[in-house]
CSV table of C-alpha atoms and ligand atoms in Angstrom, one decimal:
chain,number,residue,atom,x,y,z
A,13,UNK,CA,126.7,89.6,-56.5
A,14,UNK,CA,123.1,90.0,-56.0
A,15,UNK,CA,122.3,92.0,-52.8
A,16,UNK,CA,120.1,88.6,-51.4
A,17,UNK,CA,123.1,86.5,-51.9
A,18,UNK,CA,125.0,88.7,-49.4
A,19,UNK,CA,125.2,85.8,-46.6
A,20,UNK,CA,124.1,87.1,-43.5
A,21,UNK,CA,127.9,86.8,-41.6
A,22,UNK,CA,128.8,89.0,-44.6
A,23,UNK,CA,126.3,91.8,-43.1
A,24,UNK,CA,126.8,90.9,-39.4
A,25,UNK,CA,130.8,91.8,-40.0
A,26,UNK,CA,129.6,95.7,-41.8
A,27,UNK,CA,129.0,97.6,-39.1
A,28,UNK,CA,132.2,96.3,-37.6
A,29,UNK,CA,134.4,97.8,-41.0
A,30,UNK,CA,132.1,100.7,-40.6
A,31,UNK,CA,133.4,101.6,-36.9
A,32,UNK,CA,137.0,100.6,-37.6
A,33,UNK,CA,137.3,103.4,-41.0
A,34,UNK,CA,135.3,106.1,-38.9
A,35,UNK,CA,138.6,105.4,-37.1
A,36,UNK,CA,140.6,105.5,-39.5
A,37,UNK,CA,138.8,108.3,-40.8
A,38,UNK,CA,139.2,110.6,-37.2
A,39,UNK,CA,142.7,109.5,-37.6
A,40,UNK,CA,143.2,111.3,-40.6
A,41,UNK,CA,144.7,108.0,-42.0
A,42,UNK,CA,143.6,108.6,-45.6
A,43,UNK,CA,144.4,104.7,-47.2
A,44,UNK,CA,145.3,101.3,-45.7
A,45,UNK,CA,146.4,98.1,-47.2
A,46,UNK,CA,143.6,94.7,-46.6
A,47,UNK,CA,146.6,93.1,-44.8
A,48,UNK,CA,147.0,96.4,-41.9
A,49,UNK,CA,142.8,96.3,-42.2
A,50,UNK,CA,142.7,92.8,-41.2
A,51,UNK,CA,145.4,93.4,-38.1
A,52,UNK,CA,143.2,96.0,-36.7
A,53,UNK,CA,140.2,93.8,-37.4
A,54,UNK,CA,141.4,90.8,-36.3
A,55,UNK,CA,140.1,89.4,-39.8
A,56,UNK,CA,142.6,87.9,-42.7
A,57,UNK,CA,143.5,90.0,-45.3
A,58,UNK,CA,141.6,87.1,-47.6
A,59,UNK,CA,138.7,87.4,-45.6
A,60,UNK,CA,138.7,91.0,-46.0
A,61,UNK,CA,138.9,90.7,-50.0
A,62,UNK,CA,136.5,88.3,-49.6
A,63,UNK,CA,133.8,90.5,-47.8
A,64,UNK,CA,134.5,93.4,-50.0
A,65,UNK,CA,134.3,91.5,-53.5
A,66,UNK,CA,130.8,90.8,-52.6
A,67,UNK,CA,130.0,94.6,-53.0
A,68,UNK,CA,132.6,95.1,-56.0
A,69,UNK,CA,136.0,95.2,-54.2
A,70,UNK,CA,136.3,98.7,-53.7
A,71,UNK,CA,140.1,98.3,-53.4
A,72,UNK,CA,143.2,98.8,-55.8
A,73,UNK,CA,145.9,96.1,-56.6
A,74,UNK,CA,149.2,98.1,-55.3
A,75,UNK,CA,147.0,100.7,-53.8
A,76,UNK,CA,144.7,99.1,-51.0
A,77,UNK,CA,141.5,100.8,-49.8
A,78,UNK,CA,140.9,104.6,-49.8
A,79,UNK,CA,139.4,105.1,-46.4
A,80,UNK,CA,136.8,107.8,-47.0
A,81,UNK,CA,135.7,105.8,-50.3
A,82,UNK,CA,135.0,102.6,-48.9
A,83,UNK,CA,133.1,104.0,-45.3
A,84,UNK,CA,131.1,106.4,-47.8
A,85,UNK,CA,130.3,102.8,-49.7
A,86,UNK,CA,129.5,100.7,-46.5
A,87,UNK,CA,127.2,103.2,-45.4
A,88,UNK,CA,125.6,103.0,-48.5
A,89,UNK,CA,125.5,99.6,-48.7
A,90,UNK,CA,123.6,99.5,-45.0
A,91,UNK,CA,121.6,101.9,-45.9
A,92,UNK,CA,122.8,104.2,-43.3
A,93,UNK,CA,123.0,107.7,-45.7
A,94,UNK,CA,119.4,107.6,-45.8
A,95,UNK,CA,117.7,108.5,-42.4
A,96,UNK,CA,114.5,106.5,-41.9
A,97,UNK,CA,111.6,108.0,-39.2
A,98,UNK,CA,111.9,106.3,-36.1
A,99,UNK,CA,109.8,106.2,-33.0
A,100,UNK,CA,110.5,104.6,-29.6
A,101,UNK,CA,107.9,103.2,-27.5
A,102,UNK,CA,108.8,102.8,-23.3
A,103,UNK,CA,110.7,105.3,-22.2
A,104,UNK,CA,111.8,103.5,-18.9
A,105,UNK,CA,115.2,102.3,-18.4
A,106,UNK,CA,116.2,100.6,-21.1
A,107,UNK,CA,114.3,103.3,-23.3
A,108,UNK,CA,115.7,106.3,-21.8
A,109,UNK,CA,119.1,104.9,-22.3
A,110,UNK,CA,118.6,103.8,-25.7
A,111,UNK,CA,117.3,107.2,-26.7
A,112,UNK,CA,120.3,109.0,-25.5
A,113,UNK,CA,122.8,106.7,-26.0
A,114,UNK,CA,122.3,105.9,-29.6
A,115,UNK,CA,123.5,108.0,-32.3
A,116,UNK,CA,120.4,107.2,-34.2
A,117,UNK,CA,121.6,109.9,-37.4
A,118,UNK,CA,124.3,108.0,-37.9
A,119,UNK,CA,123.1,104.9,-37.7
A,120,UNK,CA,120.1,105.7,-40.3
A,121,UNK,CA,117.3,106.4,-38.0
A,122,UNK,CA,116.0,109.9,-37.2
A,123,UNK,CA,114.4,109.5,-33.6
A,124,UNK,CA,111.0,111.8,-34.2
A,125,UNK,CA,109.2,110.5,-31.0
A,126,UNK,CA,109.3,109.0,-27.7
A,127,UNK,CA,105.9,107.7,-26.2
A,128,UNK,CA,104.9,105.7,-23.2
A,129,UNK,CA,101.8,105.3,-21.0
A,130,UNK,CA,103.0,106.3,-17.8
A,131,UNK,CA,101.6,109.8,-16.7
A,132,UNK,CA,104.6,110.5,-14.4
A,133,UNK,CA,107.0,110.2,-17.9
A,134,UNK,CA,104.9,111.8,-20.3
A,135,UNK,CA,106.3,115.0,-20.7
A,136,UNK,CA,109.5,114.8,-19.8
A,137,UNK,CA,112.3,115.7,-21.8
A,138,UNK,CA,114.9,112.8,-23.3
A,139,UNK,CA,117.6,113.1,-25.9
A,140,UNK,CA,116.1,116.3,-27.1
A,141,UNK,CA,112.0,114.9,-27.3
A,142,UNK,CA,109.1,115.2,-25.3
A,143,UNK,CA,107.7,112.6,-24.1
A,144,UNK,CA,104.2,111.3,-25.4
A,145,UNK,CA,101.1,109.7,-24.2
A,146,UNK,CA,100.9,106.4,-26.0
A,147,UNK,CA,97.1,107.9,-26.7
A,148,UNK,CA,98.8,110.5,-28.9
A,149,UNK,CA,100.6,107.3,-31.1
A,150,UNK,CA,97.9,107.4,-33.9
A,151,UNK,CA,97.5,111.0,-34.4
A,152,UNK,CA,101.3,111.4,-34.6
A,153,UNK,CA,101.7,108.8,-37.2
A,154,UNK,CA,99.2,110.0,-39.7
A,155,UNK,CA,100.9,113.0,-39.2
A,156,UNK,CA,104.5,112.2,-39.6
A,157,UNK,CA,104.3,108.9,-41.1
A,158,UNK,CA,107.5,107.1,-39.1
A,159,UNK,CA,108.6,103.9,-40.6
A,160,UNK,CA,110.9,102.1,-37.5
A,161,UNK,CA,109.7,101.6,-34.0
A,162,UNK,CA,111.9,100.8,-31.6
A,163,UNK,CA,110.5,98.6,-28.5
A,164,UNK,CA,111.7,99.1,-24.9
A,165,UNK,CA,108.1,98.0,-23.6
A,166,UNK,CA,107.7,94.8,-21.6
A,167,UNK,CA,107.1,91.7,-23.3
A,168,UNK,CA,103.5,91.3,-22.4
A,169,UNK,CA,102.4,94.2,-24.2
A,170,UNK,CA,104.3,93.5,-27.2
A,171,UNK,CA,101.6,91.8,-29.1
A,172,UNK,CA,99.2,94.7,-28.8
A,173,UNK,CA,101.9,97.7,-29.1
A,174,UNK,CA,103.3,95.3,-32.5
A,175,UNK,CA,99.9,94.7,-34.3
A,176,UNK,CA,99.2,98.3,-33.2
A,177,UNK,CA,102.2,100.1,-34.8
A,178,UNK,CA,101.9,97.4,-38.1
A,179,UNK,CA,98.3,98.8,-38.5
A,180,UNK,CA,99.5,102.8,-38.5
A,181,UNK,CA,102.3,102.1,-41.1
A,182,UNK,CA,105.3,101.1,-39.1
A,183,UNK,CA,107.5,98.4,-41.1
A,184,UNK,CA,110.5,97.8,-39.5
A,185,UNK,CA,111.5,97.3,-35.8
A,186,UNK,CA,114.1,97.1,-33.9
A,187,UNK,CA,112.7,94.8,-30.8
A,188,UNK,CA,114.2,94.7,-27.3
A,189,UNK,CA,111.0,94.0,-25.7
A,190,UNK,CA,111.6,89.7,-26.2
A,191,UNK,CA,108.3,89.6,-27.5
A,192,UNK,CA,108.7,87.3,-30.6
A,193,UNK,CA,107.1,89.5,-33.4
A,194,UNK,CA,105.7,86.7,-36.1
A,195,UNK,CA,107.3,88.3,-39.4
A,196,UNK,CA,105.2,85.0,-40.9
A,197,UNK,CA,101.6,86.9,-40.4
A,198,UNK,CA,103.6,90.5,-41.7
A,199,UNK,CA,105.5,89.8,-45.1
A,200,UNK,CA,107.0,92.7,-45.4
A,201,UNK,CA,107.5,93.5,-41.6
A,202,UNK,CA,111.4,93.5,-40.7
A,203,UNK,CA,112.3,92.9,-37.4
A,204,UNK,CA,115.8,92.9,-36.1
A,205,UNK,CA,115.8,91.6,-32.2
A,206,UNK,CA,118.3,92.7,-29.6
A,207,UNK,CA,118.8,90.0,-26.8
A,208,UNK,CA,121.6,91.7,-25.1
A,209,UNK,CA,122.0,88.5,-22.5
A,210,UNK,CA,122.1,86.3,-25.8
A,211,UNK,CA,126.0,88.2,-25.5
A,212,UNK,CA,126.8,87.2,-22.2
A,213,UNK,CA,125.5,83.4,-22.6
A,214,UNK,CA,128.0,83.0,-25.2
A,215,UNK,CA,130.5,84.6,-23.1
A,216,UNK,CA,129.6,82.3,-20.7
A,217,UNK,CA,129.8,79.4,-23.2
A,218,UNK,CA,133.5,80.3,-24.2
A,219,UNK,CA,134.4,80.7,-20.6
A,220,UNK,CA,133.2,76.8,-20.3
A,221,UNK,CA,135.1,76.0,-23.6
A,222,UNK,CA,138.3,77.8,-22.7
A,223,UNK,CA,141.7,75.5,-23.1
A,224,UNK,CA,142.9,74.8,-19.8
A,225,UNK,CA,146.1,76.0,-20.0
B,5,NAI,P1,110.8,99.8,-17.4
B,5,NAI,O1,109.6,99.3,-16.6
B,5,NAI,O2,111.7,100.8,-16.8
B,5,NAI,O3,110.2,100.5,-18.8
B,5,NAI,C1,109.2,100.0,-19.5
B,5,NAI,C2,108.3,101.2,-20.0
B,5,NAI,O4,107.3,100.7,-20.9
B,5,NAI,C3,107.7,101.9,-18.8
B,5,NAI,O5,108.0,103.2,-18.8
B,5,NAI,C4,106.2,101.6,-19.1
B,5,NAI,O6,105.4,102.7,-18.6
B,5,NAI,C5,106.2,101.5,-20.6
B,5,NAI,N1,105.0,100.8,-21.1
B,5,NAI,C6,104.5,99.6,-20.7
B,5,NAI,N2,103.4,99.3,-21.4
B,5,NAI,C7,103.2,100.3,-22.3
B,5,NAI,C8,102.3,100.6,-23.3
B,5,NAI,N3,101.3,99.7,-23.6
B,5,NAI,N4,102.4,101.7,-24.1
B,5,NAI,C9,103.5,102.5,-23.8
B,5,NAI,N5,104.4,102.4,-22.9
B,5,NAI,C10,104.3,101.3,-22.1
B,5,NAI,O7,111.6,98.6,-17.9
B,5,NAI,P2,113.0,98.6,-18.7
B,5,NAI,O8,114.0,98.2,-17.7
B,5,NAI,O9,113.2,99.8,-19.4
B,5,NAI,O10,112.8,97.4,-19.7
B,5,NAI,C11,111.9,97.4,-20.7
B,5,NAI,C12,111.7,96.0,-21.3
B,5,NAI,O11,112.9,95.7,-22.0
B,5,NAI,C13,111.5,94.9,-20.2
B,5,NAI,O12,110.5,94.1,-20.6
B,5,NAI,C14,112.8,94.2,-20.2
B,5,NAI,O13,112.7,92.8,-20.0
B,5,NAI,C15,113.3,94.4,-21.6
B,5,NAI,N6,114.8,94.4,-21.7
B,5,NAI,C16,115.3,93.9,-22.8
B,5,NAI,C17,116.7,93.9,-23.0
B,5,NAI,C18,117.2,93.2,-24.2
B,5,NAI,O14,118.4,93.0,-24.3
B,5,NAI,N7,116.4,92.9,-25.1
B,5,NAI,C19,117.6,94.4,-22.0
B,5,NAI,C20,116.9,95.0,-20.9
B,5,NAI,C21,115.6,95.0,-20.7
């Protein structure tokens, strides 16, 4: 199957395979049948076949899946083996836990700088980086020529710090700052948003749609 015919729910469910074979993997637990994949999962074993088949299958009749094969190919196919330059912009909060909470090597992205606008930040030390002046953003680019931002600014300013980072290079974002970045003006800007309350309003939703029992 061509790689645009991959429906999005297809992608959505990869990381979740990916994080249930690292398992599998730490286990030791060398090959495992669609049908125990799918009880770990949660999935159907069909649904599982059906996932995989849109890659190639990756599994053996009589054999299942060999564990090590078929992470090495999902990380492949997210495109997670390759480490893309990443920067982060707002080291508050939300940025400072982002930056050290995130295993950005293994999830693709080599964090290469940090950079707010706040003197009292600028210059410390988080997950391994010093801290920049956002004055410094330009300079650093040319030089090192990131390709992901990631956005832990507020949303007012992320018009500005968007057009701003499109302009020195930056293609690809990965937005927490709610500011709706308009892929429509960027053709080949790719934005992935993170809501994290967008979680707990369908939590709250399946609370209010719960069976009474
Ligand atoms: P914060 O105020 O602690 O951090 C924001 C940082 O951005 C500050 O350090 C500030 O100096 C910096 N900043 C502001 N304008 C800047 C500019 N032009 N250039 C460089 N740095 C700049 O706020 P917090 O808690 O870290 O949240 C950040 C944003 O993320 C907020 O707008 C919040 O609403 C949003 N947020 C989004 C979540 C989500 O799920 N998408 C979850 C939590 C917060």
């Amino acid at each position: 199957m061509a790689k645009n015919q991959v429906s999005s729910s297809v992608i959505k469910r990869l990381p979740r395979y990916y994080r249930f074979l690292e398992e599998l993997k730490n286990q030791n637990i060398t090959r495992i049948s669609s049908q125990e994949l799918a009880e770990l999962m949660g999935f159907t074993a069909s649904q599982i076949r059906q996932d995989l088949n849109c890659f190639g299958g990756f599994g053996q009749q009589g054999y299942g899946y060999n564990v090590s094969q078929l992470y090495m190919e999902i990380a492949k196919i997210l495109g997670i083996d390759k480490l893309q330059k990443t920067i982060l912009i707002g080291a508050g909060n939300l940025g400072k836990a982002v930056a050290s909470h995130i295993e950005f090597e293994k999830k693709g992205c080599q964090l290469i700088g940090i950079f707010d606008n706040n003197p009292e930040l600028c210059g410390q030390i988080i997950a391994g980086l010093n801290v920049l002046d956002i004055s410094q953003l330009e300079k650093f680019c040319h030089k090192h020529n990131p390709a992901v931002a990631v956005l832990c600014i507020p949303k007012s300013v992320g018009k500005d710090m968007s057009e701003r980072l499109i302009n020195l290079g930056i293609y690809a974002f990965w937005n927490f700052s709610h500011y709706d970045i308009k892929t429509s003006n960027h053709k080949n800007i790719i934005v992935e948003n993170v809501h994290l309350a967008d979680s707990l309003m369908i939590l709250s939703y399946k609370i209010n749609n719960k069976e009474q029992s």
